[in-house]
Coordinates of C-alpha atoms and ligand atoms in Angstrom, one line a residue:
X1 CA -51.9 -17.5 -75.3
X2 CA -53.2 -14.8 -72.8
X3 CA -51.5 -15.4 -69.4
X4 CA -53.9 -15.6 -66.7
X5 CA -53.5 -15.6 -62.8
X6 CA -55.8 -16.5 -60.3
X7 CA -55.7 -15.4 -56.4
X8 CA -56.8 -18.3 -54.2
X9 CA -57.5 -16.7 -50.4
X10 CA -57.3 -18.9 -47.4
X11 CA -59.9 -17.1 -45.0
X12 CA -58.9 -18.4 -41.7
X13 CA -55.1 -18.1 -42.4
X14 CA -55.1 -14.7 -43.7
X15 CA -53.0 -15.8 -47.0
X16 CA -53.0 -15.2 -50.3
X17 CA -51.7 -17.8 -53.5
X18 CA -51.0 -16.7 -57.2
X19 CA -52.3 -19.5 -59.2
X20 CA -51.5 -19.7 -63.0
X21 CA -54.0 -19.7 -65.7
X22 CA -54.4 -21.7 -69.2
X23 CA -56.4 -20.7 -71.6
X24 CA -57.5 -23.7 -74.5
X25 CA -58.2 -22.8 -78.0
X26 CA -61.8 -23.4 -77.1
X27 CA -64.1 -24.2 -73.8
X28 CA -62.7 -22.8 -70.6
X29 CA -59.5 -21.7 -68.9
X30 CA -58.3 -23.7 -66.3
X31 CA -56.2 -23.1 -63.2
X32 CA -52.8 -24.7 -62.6
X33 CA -53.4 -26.4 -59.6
X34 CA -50.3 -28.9 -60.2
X35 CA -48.2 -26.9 -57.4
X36 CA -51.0 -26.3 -55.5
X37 CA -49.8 -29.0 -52.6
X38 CA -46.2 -28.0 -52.3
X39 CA -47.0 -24.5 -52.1
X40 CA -50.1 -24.4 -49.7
X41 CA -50.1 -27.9 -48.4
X42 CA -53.7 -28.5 -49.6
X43 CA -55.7 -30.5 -52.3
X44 CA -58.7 -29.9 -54.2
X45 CA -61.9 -32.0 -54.3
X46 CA -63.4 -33.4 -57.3
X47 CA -65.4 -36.5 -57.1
X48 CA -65.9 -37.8 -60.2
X49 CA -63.9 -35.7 -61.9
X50 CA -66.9 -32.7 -62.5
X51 CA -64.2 -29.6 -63.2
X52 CA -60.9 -31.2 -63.0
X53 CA -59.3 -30.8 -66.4
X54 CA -57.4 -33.8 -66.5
X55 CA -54.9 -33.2 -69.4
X56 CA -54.0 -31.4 -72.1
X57 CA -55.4 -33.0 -75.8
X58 CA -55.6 -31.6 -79.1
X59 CA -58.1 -34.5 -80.4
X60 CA -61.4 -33.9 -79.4
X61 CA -64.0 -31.1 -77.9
X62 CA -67.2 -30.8 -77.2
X63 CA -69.2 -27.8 -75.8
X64 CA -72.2 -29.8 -73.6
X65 CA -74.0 -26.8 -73.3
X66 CA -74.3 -26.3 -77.3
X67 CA -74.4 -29.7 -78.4
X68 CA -70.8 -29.6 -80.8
X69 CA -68.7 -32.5 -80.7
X70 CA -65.4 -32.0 -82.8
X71 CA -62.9 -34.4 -84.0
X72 CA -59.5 -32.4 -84.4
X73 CA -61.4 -29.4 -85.2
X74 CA -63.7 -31.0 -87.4
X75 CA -67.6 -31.2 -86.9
X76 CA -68.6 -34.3 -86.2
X77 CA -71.8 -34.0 -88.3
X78 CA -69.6 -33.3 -91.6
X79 CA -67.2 -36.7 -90.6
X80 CA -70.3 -38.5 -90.0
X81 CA -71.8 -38.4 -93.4
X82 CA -68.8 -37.5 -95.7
X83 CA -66.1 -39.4 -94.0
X84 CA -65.2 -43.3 -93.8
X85 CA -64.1 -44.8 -90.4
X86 CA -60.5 -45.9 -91.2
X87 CA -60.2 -42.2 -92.9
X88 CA -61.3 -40.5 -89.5
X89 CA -59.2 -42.8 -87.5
X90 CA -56.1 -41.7 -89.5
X91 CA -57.3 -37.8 -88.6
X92 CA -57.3 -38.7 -84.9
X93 CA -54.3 -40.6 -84.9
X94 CA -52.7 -38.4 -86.8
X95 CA -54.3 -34.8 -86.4
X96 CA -55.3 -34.3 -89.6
X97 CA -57.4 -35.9 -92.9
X98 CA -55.1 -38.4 -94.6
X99 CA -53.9 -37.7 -98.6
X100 CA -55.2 -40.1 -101.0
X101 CA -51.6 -42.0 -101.3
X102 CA -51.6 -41.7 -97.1
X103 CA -55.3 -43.2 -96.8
X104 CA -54.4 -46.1 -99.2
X105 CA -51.0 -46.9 -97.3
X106 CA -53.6 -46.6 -94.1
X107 CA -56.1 -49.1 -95.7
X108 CA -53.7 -51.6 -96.9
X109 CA -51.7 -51.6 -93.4
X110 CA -54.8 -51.8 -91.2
X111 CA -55.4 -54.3 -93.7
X112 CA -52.3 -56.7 -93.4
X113 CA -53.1 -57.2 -89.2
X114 CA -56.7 -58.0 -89.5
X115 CA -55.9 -61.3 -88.8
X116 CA -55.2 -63.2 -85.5
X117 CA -52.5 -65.4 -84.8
X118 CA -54.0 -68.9 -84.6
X119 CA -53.2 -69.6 -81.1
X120 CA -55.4 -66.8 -80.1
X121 CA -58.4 -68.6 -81.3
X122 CA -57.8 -71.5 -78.3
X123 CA -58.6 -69.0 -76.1
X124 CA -62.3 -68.4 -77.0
X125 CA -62.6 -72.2 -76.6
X126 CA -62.1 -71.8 -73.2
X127 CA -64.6 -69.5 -72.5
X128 CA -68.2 -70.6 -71.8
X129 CA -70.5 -70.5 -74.4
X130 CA -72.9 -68.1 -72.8
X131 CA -70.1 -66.0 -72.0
X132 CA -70.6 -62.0 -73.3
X133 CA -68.7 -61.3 -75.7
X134 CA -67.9 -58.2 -74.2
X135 CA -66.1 -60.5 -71.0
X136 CA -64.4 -62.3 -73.8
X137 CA -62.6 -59.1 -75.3
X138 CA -61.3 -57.9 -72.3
X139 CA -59.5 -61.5 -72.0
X140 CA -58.5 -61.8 -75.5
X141 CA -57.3 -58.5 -75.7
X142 CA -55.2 -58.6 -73.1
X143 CA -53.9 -61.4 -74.2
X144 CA -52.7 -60.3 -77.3
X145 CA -49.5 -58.7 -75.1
X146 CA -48.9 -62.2 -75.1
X147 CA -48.3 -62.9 -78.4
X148 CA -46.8 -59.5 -80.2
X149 CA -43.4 -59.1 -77.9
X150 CA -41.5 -57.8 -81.0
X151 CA -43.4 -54.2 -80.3
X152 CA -44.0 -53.5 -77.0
X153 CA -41.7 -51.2 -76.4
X154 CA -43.4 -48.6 -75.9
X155 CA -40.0 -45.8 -75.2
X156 CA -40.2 -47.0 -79.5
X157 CA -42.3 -44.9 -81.5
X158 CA -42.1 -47.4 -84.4
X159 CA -43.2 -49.9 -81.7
X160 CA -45.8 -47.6 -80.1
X161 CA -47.0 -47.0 -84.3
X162 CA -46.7 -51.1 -84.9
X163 CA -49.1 -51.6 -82.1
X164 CA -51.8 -49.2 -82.7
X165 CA -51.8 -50.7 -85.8
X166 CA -52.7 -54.4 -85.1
X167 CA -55.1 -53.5 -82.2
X168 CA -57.2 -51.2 -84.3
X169 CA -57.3 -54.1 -87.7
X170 CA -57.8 -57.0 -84.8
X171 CA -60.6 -55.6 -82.3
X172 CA -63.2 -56.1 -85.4
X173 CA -62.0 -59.8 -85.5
X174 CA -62.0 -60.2 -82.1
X175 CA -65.7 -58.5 -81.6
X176 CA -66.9 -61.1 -84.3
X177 CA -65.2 -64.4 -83.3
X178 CA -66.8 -63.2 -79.7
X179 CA -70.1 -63.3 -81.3
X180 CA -69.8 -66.5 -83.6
X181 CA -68.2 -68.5 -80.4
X182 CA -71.5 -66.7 -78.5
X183 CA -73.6 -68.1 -81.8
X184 CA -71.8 -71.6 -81.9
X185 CA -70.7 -71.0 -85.2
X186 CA -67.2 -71.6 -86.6
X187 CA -65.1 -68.0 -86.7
X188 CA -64.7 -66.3 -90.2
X189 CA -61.5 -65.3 -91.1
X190 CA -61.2 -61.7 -92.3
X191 CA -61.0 -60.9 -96.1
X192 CA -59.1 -58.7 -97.6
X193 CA -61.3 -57.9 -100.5
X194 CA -63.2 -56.1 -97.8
X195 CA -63.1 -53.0 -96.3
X196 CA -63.0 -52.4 -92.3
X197 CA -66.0 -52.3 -91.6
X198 CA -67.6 -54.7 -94.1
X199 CA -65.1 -57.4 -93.1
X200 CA -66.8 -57.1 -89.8
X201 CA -69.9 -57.9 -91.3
X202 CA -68.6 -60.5 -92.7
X203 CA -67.3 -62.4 -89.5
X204 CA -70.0 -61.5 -87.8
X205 CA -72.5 -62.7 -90.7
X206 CA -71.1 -65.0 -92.9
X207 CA -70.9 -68.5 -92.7
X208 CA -68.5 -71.2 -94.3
X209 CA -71.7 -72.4 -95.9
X210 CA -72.7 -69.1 -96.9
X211 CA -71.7 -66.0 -98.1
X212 CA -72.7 -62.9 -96.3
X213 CA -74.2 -60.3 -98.8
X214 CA -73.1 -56.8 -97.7
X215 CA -75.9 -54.6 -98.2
X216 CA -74.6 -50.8 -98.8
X217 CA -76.7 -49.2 -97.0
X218 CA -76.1 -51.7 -93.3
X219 CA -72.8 -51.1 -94.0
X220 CA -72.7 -47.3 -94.3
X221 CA -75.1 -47.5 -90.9
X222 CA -72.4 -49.3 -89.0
X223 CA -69.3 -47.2 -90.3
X224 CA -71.2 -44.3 -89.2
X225 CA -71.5 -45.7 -86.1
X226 CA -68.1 -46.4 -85.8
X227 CA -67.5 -42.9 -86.4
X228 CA -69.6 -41.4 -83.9
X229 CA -68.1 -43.5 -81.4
X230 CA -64.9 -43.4 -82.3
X231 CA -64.1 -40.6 -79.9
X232 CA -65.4 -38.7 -77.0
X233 CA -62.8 -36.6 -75.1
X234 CA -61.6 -37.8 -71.3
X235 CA -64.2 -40.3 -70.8
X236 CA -64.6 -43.0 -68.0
X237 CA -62.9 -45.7 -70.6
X238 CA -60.6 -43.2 -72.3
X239 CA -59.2 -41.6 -68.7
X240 CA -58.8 -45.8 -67.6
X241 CA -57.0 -46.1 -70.8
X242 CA -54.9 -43.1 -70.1
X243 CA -54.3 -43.8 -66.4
X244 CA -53.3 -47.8 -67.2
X245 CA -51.0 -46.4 -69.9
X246 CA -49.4 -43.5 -67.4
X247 CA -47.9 -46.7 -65.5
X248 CA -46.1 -47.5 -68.5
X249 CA -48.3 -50.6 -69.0
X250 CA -48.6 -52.2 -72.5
X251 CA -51.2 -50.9 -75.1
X252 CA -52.7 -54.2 -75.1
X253 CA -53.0 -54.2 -71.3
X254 CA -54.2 -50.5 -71.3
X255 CA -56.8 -51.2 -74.0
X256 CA -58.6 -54.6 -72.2
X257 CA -58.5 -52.1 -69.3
X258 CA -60.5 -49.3 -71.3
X259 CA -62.9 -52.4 -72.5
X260 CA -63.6 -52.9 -69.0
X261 CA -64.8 -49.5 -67.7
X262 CA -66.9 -49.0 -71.0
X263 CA -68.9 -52.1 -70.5
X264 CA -70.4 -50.5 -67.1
X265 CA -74.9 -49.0 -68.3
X266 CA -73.5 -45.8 -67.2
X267 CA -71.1 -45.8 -70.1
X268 CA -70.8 -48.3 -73.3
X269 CA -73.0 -50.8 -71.7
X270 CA -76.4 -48.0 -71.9
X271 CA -77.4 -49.4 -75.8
X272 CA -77.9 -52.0 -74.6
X273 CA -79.7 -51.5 -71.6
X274 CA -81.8 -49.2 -74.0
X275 CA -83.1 -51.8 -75.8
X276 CA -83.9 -53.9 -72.2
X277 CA -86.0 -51.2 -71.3
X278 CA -88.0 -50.2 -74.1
X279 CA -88.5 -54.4 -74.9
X280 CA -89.8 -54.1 -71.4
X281 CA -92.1 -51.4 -71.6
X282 CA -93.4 -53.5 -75.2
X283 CA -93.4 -57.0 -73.9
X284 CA -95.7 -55.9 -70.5
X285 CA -97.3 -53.4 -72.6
X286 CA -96.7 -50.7 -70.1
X287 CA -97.5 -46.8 -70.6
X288 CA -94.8 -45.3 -71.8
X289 CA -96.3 -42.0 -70.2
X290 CA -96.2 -44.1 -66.8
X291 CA -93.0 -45.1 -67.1
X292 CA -91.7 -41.9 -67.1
X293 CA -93.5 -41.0 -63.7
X294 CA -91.7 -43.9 -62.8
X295 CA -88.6 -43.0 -63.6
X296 CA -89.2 -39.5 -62.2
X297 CA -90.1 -41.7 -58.9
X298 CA -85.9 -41.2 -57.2
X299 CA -87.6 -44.0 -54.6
X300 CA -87.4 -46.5 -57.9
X301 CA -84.3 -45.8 -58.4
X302 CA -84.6 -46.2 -62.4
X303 CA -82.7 -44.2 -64.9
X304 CA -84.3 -43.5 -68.4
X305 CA -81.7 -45.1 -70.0
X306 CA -80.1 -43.5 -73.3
X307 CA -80.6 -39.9 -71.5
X308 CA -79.2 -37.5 -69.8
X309 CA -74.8 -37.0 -70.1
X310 CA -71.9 -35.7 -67.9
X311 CA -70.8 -33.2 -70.4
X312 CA -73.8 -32.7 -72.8
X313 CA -76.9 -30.5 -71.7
X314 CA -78.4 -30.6 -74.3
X315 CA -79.1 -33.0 -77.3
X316 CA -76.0 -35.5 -77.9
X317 CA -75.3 -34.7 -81.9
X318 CA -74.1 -38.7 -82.4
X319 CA -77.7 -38.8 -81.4
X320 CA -79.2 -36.3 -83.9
X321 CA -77.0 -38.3 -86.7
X322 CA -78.5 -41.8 -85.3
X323 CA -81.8 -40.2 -85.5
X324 CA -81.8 -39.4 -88.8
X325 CA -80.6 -42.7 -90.2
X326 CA -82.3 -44.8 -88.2
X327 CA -85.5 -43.2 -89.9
X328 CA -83.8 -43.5 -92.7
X329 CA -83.3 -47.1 -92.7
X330 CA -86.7 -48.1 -91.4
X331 CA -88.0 -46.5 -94.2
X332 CA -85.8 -48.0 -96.8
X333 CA -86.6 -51.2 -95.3
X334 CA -90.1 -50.8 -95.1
X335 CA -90.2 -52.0 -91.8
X336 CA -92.8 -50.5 -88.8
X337 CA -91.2 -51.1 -86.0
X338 CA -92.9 -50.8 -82.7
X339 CA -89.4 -50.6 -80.6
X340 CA -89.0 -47.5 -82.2
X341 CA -92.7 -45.8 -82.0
X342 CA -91.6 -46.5 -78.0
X343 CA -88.5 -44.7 -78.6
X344 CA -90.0 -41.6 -80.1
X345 CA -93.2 -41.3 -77.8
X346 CA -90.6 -41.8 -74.6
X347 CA -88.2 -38.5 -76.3
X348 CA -91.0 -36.7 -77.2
X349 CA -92.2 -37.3 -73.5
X350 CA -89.4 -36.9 -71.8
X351 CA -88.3 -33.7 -74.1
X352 CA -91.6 -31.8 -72.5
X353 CA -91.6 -32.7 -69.1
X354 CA -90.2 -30.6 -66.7
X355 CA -88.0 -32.7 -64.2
X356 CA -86.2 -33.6 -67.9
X357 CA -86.4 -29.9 -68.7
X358 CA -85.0 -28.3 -65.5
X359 CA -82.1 -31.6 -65.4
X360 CA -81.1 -31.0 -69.6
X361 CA -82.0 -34.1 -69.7
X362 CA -81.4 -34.9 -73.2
X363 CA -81.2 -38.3 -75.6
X364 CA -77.1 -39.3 -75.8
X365 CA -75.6 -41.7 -78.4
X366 CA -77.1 -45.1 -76.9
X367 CA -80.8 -43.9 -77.3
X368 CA -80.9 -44.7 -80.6
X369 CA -77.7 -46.6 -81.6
X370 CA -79.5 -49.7 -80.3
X371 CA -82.7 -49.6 -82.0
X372 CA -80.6 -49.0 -85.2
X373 CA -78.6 -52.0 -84.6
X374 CA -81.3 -54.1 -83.8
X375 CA -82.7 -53.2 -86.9
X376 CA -79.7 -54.5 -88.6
X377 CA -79.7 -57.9 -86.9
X378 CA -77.2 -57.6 -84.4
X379 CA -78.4 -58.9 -81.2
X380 CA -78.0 -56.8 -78.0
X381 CA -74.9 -58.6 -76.4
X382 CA -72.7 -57.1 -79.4
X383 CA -73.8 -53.5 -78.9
X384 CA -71.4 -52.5 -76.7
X385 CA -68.6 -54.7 -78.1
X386 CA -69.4 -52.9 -81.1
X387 CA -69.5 -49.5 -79.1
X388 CA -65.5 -50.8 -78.4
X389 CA -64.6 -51.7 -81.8
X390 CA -65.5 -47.6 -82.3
X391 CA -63.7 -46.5 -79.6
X392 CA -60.6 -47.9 -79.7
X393 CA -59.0 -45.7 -82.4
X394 CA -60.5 -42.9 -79.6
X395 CA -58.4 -44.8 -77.0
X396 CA -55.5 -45.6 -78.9
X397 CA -54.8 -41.7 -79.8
X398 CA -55.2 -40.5 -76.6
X399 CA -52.5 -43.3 -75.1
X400 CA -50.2 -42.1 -77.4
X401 CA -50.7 -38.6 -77.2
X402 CA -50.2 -39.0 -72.9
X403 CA -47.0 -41.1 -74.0
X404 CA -45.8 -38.8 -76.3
X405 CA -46.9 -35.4 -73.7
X406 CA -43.9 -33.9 -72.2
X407 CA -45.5 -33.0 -69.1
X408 CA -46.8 -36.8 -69.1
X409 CA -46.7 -38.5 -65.1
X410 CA -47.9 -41.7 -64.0
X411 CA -51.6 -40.7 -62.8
X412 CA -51.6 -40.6 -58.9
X413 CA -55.0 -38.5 -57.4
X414 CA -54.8 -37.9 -53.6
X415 CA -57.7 -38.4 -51.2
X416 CA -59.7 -36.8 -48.6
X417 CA -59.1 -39.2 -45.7
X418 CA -61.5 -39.3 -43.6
X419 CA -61.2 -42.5 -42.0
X420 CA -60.2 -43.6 -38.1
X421 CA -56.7 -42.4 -36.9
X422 CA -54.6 -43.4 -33.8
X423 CA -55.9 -47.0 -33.2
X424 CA -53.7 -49.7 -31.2
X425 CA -53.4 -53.2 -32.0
X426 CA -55.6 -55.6 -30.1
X427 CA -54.8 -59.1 -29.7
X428 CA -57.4 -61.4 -30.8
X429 CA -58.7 -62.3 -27.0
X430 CA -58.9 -58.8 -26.1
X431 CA -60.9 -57.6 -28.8
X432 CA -64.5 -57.6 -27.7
X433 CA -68.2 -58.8 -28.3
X434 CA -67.1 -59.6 -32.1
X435 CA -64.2 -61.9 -30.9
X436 CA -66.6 -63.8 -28.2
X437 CA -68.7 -64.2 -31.3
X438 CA -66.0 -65.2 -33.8
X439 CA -64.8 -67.6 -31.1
X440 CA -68.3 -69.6 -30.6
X441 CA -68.8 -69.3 -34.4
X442 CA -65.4 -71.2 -34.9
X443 CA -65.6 -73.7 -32.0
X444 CA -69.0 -74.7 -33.7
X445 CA -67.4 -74.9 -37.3
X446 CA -64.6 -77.5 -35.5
X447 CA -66.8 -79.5 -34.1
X448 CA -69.3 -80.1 -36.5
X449 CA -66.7 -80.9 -38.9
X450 CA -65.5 -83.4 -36.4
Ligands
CMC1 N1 -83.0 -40.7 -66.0 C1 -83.5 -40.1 -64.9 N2 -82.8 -39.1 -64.2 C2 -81.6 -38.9 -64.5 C3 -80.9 -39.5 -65.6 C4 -81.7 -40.5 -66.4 N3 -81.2 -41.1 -67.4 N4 -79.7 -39.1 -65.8 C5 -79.5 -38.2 -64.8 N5 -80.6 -38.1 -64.0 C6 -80.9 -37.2 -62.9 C7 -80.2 -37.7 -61.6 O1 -81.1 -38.5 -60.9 C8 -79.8 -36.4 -60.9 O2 -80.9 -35.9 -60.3 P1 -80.8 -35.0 -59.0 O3 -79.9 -33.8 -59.3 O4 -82.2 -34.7 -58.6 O5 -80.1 -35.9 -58.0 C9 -79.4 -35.5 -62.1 O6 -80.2 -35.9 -63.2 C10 -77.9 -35.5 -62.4 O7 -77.5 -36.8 -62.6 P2 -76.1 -37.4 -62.3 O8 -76.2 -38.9 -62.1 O9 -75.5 -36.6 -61.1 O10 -75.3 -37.0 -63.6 P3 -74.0 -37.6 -64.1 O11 -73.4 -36.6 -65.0 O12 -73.2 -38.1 -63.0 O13 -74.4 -38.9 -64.9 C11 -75.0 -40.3 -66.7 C12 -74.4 -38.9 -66.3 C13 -74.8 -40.5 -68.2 C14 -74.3 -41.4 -65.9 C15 -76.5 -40.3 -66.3 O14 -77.2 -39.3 -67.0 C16 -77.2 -41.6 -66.6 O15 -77.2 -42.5 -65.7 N6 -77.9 -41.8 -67.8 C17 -78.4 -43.1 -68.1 C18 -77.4 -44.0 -68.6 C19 -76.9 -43.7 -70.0 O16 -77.7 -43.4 -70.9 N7 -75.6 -43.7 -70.2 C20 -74.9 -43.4 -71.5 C21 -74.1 -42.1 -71.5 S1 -73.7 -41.6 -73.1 C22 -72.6 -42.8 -73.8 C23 -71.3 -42.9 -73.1 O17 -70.7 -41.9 -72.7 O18 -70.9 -44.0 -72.8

């Protein structure tokens, strides 16, 4: 690695500090800022994290600016429609493509946790019906720490190894019994006859009455879509898995948290706000042309959802893959479906307008991942639990990677304060206006409750 230094001059002092560089393998250098504060006394600012670099990974990349997203090293295009998702989720667990004997030993462990220990299942029972199911995986999956004690000790890297394990063979059981308790239906068991991701379409679709009849081609969809999502560098979830983890906290406690901050419509919750909108634009029959000036409109305050990305400027390549087999299935199927004529003439409009042109405002993942699972029957409330079942093999490598870092710290950002300073306790009577007010406001409450 080239060593790099960096001046940083402090104008109105008259001073000058070396900084060190890094350089990555790809994408760009960074500045060693760690000492920065003990040698100059000052912080930097980074709201929302735009150029802060926040650790040092070897599992994923992406150049925004090209549209490449790799998976240790690997173009996600080629894992996409070569690879299975229990194959990739070995490569980014374990840095590289497993060996026949290593991917059945894989299988057949991933296998043997798919199930959920029985008390687990009172806990969907007291959830309300309508609850989403993505509010009943962040309970439930925090709860698991309640119920697997033998491994979470997490100093242990067989413990650490024994964990990752039954999370990533349980969240699939979890996402369906979230959706059958959602349905009313009694929860599947998973079946070991089936593969990952087929023995979530069976808890999601079978029945005990009935069995559910995998169709190849739905299935090969929604392990691709497990793979595109299975990993996408320091994200909002991923960096809240990552800074719950730096504490020390339990994978099950660091993984609810990571199901939290994905379910936001900025991040894993967009698919499904996708769909929301482009069902609106059908159901009032609205222009789509007009709804882009609406959009365009910053006093509306409303975000074409399914564009634009932090990282990517230009088009997302999960979304180029979704593209592709979502025309693919809707012409397999036979099916004309006027969600997706939407989708197209709202891309192709927004692709050639100029406040989308000078923004790279571009389709990401969630554009068309929804009207592809629509299409295969899922409802819209398990789009982003389904967005989570991808991702945690994503946020599962990159907690152990931060546990297993040697430069690994419990996450602590600083702050620019900027706050009131030097303010003296008031008593109560000698606070003013607000305390005359709080005072007739309580006197009232007494007495009318006299
Ligand atoms: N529609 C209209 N304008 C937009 C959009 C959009 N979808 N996205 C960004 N802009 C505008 C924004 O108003 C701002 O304009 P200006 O510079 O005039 O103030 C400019 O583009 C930059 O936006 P930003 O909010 O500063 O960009 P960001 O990097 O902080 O936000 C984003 C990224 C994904 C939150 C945002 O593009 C967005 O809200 N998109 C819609 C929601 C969405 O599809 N989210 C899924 C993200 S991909 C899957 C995932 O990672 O979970």
């Amino acid at each position: 690695m080239n060593k790099k230094r960096f001046t940083l001059i402090d104008n109105d002092n008259k001073k000058e500090y070396q900084l060190d560089g890094m350089e990555g393998s790809i994408g760009p250098d960074v500045i060693n800022i760690s000492s920065l504060y003990k040698d100059t006394g000052l912080f930097t600012y980074d709201p929302g994290f735009t150029s802060t670099a926040a650790c040092n990974s070897k599992i994923t990349y992406i150049d925004g600016e090209k549209g490449v997203l790799l998976y240790r090293g690997y173009p996600i295009e080629q894992l996409a429609n070569n690879s299975s998702f229990l194959e990739v989720s070995y490569l980014l667990m374990h840095g590289e493509l497993p060996s026949q004997s290593d991917k059945v030993e894989f299988e057949n462990t991933i296998k043997n946790h798919t199930l959920l220990n029985e008390q687990i299942t009172h806990f969907f029972r007291g959830f309300r019906r309508d609850a989403h199911p993505m509010a009943m995986m962040i309970g439930v999956v925090g709860a698991l720490s309640a119920f697997y004690h033998d491994s979470l000790n997490i100093e242990d890297a067989n413990h650490r190894m024994i964990s990752t394990h039954r999370i990533l063979a349980k969240m699939p059981t979890i996402a369906a019994m979230a959706f059958k308790y959602h349905l009313g239906e009694p929860f599947m068991y998973p079946l070991n006859k089936y593969d990952y991701t087929d023995n979530f379409l069976h808890m999601s679709f079978a029945t005990p009455t009935k069995e559910y009849e995998i169709n190849p081609l739905f299935s090969k969809i929604m392990d691709q879509i497990f793979i595109l999502h299975a990993d996408h560098e320091q994200n909002a979830s991923t960096s809240t898995v990552r800074t719950a983890g730096s504490s020390l906290a339990n994978p099950y406690a660091c993984i609810s948290a990571g199901i939290s901050s994905l379910w936001g419509k900025s991040h894993g919750g967009a698919n499904e706000a996708v769909i929301d909108m482009i069902q609106e634009i059908k159901n009032n029959d609205l222009n789509p042309k007009k709804f882009i000036e609406e959009v365009k409109n910053k006093k509306n305050k409303i975000r074409l959802m399914g564009f634009g990305h932090r990282v990517y400027k230009n088009y997302d390549p999960r979304a180029k893959v979704l593209k592709k087999s979502t025309e693919e299935l809707f012409k397999e199927l036979k099916i004309k479906s006027k969600e997706l004529e939407i989708a197209k003439e709202i891309e192709e409009l927004a692709l050639n307008d100029e406040y989308f042109k000078e923004k790279n405002l571009y389709p990401n993942v969630d554009f068309y991942s929804g009207i592809l699972l629509k299409a295969l029957g899922i409802p819209t409330s398990m789009f982003t639990p389904i967005f989570a079942v991808g991702r945690t093999i994503g946020w599962l490598s990159q907690w152990k990677e931060m546990i297993e870092d040697q430069e690994f710290k419990i996450s602590r950002p600083r702050q620019l304060y900027s706050g009131e300073i030097d303010k003296n306790y008031k008593k109560v009577m000698e606070r003013e206006k607000k305390s005359m007010f709080n005072l007739l406001w309580l006197k009232k409450t007494f007495l009318n409750n006299q």
